Coordinates of C-alpha atoms and ligand atoms in Angstrom, one line a residue:
X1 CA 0.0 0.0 0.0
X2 CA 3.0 2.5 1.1
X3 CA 4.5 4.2 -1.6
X4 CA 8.0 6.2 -2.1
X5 CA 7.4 9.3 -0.2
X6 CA 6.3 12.1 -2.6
X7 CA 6.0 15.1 0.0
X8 CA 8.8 17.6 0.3
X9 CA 9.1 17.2 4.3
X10 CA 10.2 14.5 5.9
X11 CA 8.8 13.1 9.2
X12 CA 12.0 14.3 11.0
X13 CA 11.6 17.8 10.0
X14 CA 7.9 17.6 11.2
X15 CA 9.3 16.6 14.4
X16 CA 12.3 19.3 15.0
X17 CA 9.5 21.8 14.3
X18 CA 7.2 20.7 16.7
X19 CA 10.1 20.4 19.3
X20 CA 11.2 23.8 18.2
X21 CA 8.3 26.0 18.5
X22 CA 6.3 23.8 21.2
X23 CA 3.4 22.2 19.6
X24 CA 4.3 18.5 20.6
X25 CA 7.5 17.1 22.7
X26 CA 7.8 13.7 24.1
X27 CA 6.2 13.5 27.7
X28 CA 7.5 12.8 30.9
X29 CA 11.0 14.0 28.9
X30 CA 13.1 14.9 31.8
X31 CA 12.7 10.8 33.2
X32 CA 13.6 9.8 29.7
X33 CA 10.4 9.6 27.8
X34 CA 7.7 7.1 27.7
X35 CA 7.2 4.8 24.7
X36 CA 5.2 6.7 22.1
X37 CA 3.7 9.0 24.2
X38 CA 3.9 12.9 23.6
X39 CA 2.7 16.3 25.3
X40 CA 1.2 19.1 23.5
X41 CA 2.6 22.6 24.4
X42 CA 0.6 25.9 23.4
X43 CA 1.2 26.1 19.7
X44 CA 0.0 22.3 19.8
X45 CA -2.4 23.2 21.9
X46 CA -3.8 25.9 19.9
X47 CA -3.9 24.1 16.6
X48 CA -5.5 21.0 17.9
X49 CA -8.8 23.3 19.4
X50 CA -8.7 24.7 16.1
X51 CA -9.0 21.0 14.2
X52 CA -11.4 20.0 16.7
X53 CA -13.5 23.1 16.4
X54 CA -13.5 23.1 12.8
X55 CA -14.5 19.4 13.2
X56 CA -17.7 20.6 15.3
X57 CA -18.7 23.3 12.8
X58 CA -19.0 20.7 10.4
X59 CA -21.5 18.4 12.7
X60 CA -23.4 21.2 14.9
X61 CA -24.0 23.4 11.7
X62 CA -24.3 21.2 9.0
X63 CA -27.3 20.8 7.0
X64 CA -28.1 17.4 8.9
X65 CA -29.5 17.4 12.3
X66 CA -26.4 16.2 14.8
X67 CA -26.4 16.6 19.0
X68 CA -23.1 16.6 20.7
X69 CA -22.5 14.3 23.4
X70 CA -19.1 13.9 26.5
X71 CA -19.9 10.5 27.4
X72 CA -17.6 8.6 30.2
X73 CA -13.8 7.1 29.3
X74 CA -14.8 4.3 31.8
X75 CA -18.1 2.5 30.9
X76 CA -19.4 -0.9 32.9
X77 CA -17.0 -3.4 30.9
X78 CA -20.6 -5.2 29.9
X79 CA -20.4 -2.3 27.1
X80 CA -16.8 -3.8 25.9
X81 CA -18.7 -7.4 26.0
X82 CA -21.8 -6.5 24.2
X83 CA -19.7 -4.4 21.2
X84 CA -17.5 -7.3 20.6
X85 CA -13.9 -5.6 22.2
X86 CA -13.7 -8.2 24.9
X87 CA -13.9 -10.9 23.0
X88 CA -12.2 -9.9 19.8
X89 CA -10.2 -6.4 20.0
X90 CA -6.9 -8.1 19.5
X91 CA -3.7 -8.0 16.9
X92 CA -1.7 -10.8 16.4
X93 CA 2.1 -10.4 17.4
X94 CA 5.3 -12.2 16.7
X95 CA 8.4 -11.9 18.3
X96 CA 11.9 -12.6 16.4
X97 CA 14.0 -14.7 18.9
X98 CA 16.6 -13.2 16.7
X99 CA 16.4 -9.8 17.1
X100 CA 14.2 -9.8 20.1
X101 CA 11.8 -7.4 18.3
X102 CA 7.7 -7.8 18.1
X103 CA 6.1 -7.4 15.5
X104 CA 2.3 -7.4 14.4
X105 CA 1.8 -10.3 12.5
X106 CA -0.5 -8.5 9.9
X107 CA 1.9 -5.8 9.1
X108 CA 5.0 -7.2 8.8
X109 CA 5.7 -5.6 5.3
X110 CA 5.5 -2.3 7.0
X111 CA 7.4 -2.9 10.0
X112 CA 11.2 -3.0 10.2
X113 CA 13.5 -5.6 11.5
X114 CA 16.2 -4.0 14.3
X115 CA 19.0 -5.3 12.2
X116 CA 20.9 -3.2 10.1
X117 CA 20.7 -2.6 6.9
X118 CA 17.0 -2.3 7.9
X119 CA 15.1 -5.4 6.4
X120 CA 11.4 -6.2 6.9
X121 CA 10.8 -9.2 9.6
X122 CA 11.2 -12.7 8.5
X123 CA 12.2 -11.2 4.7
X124 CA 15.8 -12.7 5.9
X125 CA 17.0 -16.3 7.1
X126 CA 18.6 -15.0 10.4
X127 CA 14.7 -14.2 11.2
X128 CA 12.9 -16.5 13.4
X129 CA 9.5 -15.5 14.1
X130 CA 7.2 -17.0 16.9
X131 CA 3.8 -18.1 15.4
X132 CA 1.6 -15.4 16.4
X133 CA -0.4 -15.1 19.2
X134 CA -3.4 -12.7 19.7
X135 CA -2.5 -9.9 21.8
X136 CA -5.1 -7.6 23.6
X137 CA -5.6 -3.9 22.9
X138 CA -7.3 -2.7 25.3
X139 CA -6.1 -1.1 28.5
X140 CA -7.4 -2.6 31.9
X141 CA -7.3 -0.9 35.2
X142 CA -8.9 -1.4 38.9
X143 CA -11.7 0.9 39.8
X144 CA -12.3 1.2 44.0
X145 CA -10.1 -0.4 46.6
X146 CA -10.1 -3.8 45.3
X147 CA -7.9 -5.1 42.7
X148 CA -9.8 -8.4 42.6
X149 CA -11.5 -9.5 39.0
X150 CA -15.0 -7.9 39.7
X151 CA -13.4 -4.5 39.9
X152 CA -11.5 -5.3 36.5
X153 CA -12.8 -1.7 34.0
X154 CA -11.3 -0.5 30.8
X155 CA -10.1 2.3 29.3
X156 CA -12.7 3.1 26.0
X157 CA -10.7 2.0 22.9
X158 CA -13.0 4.1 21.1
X159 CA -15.6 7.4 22.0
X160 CA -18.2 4.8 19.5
X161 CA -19.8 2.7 22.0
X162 CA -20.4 5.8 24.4
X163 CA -22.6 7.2 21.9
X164 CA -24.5 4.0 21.2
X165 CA -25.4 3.2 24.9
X166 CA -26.8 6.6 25.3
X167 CA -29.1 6.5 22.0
X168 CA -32.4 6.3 24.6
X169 CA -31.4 9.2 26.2
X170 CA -30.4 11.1 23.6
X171 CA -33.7 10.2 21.7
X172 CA -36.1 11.0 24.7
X173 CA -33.8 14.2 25.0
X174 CA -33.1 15.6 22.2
X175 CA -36.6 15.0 20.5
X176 CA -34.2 14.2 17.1
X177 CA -36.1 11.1 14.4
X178 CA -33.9 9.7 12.0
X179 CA -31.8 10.7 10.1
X180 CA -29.8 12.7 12.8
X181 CA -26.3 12.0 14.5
X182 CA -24.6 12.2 17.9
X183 CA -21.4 13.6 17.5
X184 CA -18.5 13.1 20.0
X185 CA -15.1 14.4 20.2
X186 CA -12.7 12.7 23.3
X187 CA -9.5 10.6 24.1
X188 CA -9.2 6.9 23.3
X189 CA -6.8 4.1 24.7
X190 CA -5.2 1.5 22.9
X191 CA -2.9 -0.5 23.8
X192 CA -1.0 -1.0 20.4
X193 CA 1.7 -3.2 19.4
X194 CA 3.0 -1.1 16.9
X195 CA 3.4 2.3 17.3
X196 CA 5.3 5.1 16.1
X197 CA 5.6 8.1 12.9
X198 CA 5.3 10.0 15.8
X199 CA 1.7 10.9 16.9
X200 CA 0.3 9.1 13.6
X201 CA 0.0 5.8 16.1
X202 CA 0.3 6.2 19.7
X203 CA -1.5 4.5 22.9
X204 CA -3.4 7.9 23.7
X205 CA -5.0 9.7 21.2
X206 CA -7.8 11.9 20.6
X207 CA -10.6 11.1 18.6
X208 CA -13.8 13.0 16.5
X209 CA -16.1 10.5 16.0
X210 CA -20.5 10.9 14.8
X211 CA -22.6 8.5 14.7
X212 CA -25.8 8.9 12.6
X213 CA -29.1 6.8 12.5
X214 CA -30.9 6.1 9.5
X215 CA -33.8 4.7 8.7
X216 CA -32.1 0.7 7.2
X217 CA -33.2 1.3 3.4
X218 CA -31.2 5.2 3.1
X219 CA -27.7 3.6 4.9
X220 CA -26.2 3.2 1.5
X221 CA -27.0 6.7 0.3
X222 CA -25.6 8.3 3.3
X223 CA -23.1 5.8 3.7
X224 CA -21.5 7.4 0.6
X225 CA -23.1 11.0 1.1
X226 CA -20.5 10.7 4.8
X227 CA -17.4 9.8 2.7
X228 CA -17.9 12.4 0.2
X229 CA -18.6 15.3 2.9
X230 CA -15.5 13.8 5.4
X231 CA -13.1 14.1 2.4
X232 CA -14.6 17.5 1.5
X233 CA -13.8 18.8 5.1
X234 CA -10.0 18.1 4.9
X235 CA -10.0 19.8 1.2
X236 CA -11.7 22.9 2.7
X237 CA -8.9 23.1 5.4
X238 CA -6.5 23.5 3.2
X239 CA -5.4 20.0 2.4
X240 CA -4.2 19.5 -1.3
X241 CA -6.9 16.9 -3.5
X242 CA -4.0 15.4 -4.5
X243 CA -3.0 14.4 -1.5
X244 CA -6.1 13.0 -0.4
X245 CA -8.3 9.7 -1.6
X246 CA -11.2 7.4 -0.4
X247 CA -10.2 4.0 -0.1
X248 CA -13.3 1.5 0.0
X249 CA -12.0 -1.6 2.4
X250 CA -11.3 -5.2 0.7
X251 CA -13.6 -7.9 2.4
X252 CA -11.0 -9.0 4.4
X253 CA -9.8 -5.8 6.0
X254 CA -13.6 -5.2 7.6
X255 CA -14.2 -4.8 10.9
X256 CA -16.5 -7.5 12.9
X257 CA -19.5 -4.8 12.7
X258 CA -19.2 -3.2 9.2
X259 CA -20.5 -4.3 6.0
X260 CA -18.6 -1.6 4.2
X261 CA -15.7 0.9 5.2
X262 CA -13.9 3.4 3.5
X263 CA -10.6 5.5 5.0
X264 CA -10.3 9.0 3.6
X265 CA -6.1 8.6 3.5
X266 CA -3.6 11.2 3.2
X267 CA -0.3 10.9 1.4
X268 CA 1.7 10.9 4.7
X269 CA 6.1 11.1 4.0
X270 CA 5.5 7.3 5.0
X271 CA 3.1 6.3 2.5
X272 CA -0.8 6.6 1.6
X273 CA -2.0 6.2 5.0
X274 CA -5.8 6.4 6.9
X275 CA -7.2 9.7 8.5
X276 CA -10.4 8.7 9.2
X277 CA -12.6 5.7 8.3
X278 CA -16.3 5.7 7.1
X279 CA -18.2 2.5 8.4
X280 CA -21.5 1.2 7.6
X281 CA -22.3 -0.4 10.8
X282 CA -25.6 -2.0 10.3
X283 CA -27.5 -2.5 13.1
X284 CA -24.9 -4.5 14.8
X285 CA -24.2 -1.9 17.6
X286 CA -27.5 -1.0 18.9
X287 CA -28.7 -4.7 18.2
X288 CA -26.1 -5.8 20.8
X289 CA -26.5 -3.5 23.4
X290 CA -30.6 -4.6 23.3
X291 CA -29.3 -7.8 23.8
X292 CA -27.1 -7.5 26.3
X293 CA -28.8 -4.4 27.9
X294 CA -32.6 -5.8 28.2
X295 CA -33.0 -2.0 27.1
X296 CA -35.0 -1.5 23.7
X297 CA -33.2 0.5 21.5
X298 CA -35.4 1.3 18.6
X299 CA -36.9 4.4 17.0
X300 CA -40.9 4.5 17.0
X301 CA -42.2 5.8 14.3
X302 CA -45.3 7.6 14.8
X303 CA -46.2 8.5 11.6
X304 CA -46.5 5.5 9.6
X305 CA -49.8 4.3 10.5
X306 CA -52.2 3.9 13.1
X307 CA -50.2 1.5 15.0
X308 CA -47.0 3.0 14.5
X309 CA -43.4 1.0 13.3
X310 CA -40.5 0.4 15.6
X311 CA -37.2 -0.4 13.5
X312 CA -33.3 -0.6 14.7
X313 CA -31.9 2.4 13.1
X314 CA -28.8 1.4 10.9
X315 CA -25.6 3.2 11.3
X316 CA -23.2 5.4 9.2
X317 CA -19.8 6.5 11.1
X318 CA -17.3 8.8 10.5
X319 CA -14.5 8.4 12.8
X320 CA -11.7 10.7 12.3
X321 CA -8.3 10.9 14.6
X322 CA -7.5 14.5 16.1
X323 CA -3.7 13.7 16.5
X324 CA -3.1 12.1 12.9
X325 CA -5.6 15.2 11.5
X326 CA -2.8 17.3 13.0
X327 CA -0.5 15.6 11.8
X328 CA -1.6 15.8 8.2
X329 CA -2.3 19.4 8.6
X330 CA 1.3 20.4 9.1
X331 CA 2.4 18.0 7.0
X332 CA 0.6 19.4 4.2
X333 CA 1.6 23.1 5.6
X334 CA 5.3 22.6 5.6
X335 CA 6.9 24.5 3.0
X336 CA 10.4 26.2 2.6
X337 CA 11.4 29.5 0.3
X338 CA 14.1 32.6 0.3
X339 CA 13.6 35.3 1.7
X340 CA 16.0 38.4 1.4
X341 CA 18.5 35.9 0.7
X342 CA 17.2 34.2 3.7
X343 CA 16.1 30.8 4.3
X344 CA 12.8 30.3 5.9
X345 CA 9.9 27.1 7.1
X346 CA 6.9 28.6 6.8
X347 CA 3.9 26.4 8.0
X348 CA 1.1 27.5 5.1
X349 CA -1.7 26.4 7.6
X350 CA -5.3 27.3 6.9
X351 CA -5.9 30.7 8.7
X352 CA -8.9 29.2 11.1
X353 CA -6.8 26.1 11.8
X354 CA -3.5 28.6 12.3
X355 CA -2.7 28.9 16.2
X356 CA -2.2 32.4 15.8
X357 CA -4.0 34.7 13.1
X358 CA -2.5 38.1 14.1
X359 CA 1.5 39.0 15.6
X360 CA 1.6 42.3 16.2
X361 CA 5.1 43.9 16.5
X362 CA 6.9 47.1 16.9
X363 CA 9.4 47.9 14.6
X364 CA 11.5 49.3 17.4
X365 CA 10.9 48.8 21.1
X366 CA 11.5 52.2 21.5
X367 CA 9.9 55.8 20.6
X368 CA 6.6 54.9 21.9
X369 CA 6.3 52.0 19.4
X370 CA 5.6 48.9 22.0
X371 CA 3.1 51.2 24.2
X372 CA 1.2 52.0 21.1
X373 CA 1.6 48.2 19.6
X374 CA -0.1 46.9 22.7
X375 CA -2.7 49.2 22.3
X376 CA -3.4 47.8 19.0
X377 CA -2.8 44.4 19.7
X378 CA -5.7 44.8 23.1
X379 CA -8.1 45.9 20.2
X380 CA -7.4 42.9 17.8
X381 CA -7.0 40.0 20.9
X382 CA -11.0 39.7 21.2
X383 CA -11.7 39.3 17.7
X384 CA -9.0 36.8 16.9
X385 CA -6.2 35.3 18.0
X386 CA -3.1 37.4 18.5
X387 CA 0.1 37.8 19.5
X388 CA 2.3 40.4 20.6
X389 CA 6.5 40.3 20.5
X390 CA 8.9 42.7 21.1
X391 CA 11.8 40.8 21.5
X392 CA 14.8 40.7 18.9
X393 CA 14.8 42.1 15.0
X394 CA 11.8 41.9 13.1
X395 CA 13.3 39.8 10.4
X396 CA 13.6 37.0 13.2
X397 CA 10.7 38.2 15.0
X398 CA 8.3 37.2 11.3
X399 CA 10.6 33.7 10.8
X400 CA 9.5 32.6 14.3
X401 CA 5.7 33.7 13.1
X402 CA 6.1 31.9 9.8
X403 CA 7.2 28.8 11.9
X404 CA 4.1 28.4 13.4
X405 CA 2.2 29.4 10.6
X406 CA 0.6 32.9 11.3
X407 CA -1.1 34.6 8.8
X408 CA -0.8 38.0 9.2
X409 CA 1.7 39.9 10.7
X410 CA 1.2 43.9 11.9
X411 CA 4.0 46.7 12.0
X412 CA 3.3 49.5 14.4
X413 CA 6.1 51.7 13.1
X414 CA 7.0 55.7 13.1
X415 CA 4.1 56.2 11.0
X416 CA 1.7 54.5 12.8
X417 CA 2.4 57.3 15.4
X418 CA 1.7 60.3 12.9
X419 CA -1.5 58.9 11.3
X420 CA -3.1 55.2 13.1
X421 CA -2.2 53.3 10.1
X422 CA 0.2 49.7 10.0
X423 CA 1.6 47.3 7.7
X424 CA -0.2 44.5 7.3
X425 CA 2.3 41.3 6.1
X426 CA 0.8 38.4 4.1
X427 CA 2.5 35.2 5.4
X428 CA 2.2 33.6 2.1
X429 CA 2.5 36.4 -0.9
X430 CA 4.4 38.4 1.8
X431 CA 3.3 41.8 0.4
X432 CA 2.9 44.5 3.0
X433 CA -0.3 47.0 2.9
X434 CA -0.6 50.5 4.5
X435 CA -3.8 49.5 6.5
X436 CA -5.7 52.3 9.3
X437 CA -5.9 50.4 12.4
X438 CA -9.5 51.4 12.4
X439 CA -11.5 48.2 11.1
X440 CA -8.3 46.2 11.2
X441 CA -10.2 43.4 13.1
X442 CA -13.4 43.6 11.6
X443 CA -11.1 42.8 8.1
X444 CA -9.2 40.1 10.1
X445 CA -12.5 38.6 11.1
X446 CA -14.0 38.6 7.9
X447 CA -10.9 37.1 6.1
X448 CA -11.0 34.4 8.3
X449 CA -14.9 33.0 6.8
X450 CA -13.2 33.2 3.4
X451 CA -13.0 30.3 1.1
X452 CA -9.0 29.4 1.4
X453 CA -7.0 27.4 -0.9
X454 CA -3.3 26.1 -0.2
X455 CA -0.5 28.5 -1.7
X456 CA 0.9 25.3 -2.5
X457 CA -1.0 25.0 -5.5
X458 CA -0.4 28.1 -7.3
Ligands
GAP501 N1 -15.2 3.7 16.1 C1 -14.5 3.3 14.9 C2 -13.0 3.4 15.1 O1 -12.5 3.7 16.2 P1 -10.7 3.3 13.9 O2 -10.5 3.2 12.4 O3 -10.2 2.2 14.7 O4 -12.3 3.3 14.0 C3 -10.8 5.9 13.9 O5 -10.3 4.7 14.5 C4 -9.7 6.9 13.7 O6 -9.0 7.1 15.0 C5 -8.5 6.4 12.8 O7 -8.9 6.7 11.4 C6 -7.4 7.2 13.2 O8 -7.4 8.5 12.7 C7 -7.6 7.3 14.7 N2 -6.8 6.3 15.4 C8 -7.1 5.0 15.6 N3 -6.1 4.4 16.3 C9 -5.1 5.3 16.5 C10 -3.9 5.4 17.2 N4 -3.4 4.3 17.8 N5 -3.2 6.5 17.3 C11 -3.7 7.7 16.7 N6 -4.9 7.7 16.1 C12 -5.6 6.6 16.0

């Protein structure tokens, strides 16, 4: 499935940025690190609000009725028997006796061995795998005083089942009839064999998931409608078409609960790789949970007939990944040029997913310049998101901005003083405009709703 990489960053690059200017570093760092595990700092921060509210703009205030829900990261573990994940969440794993290395049995051709040169496991003769055995994913901890096997709960493996267990509620509720959705946005645990590409696979990660319920005979049309719209949403942020495709799942790669999947993928440095996957679930999840629950989950519709007509909604999920969305997003921002005869990374982020939209700077932090720069920068901070710096020349001052991807750069500068006017500095064209500081955020706000398309593609 991988193919050569065809993007002009590499993972390492991605990763010295994101250590550089703060938006992801490995955690518990100063005891050494913990196995694919990172912390976010506030660039990361920042940007990953931004994905995630871009994310619920698309389900609250769609055209399609969707209700948000925060359901609990510990459920009773009879919700992990009913969907399936007690009994068959697992990967199967090998370990080389050779190299001492495990491996997930299924993905060996994308795995490498710990020799050197680098060869994939078992490719060679010095490999000797161990047949595989299933290995569990999901993480179990102890809830109260006892750690005795009734007190035995899990950490969710996915936000999913949260939704489905509270389809009653949300029904009686929300007053919503099918078609509508329940949207949820939280972390997720797994307890991966494989990890790694830095936060494209970890054991923590965040996920945007939406579940919506459709009468059984429409699942197919908004089984496709989902995979259109979720591929749309990237390409809207900024992400080039190019660089994105829907991937309908062969037979064999389907979960237990779907009779058809497609992954939007991205065209990651390591390959075509999944962003999110569309699932037709069926009636498998709310079928179980009746089952298991003694709870009817159905919808009653009142208007057909006299007597009415209860039916098990089907299912149509998009499940998306906040980290690996992040991920893609820089990826897909990273760029390089000269400027001045200087080199400069410029992240060519989407200005709504950009962590900053505004710096403000004097040129000099003298001659009134940083009193009247704050003053400025207090009248665009409540309209959108800025930033002001003072420190160092204002060549380096705009590289450290174009590192994290702002858009727009203002110069409060001897003029300024005379007549209320700045520049305003493009990130990506870099031309500078004369610009009254009257109405400066009222512009900045209004550029932000604009249609945006990747500089990238000029
Ligand atoms: N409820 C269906 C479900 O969880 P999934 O394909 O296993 O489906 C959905 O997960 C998305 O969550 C993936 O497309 C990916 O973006 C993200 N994801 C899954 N496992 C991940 C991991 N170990 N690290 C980071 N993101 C992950």
């Amino acid at each position: 499935m991988t193919e050569a990489p065809a993007t002009n960053v590499t993972l390492d690059e991605i990763v010295a940025l994101c250590k550089r200017r703060g938006f992801v570093f490995p955690a518990s760092e100063i005891y050494g690190g913990i196995a694919s595990t990172y912390d976010y700092g506030h660039y990361g921060v920042l940007l990953k609000r931004n994905v995630k509210d871009e994310w619920w703009r698309a389900m609250l205030d769609g055209p399609d009725r969707i209700v948000a829900l925060d359901s609990a990261i510990i459920q009773n573990p009879r919700v992990w028997e009913a969907s399936g994940h007690l009994a068959g969440f697992s990967d199967p794993l090998v370990d080389c006796r050779t190299c001492k290395l495990r491996f997930r049995a299924d993905k060996l051709e994308d795995s490498a061995c710990g020799r050197k040169p680098s060869k994939h496991p078992g490719e060679t003769e010095e490999c000797d795998l161990t047949e595989p055995r299933q290995f569990h994913l999901m993480f179990k901890t102890h809830m109260g005083p006892v750690e005795d096997d009734a007190a035995v709960v899990y950490l969710r493996p996915e936000t999913a089942q949260g939704i489905f267990v509270n389809f009653k509620n949300v029904l009686q509720f929300a007053r919503v009839k099918p078609p509508f959705g329940i949207a949820q946005v939280g972390k997720s645990f797994r307890n991966e064999i494989v990890t790694g590409n830095f936060i494209f696979r970890t054991r923590e990660f965040e996920q945007m998931e939406m579940e919506f319920f459709v009468p059984p005979a429409e699942a197919e049309k908004w089984y496709e409608r989902w995979i259109e719209r979720r591929r749309e949403w990237y390409e809207e942020l900024g992400i080039r078409p190019d660089y994105l495709r829907a991937r309908p799942h062969e037979a064999d790669e389907l979960s237990h609960y779907s009779s058809a999947t497609s992954d939007v993928e991205y065209r990651f440095p390591i390959g075509w790789q999944e962003l999110e996957g569309i699932a037709n679930r069926g009636d498998f999840d709310l079928t179980q949970h009746a089952n298991h629950s003694g709870e009817k989950l159905e919808y009653f519709d009142q208007a057909t007939g006299e007597a009415g007509e209860a039916y098990v909604p089907h299912v149509i999920e998009p499940a998306a990944g906040v980290d690996r969305a992040l991920l893609a997003f820089l990826v897909d921002a990273y760029d390089t040029d000269e400027v001045e005869g200087r080199r400069r990374t410029v992240l060519r982020l989407h200005p709504r997913l950009a962590p900053v939209k505004v710096a403000v700077l004097p040129l000099v932090s003298r001659e009134g310049m940083p009193e009247k720069a704050r003053a400025v920068y207090d009248s665009l901070r409540q309209r959108v998101g800025a930033e002001y710096d003072e420190g160092g020349s204002i060549g380096r001052r705009y590289r450290r901005q174009d590192e994290i991807g702002t858009p727009w750069g203002v110069t409060v500068d001897g003029q300024t003083l005379a007549d209320d006017t700045v520049t305003l500095r493009d990130r990506d064209s870099l031309e500078q405009v004369r610009v009254p500081i009257v109405g400066l955020a009222d512009e900045l706000a209004a550029r932000l709703e604009l249609p945006w398309r990747s500089p990238k593609l000029a």
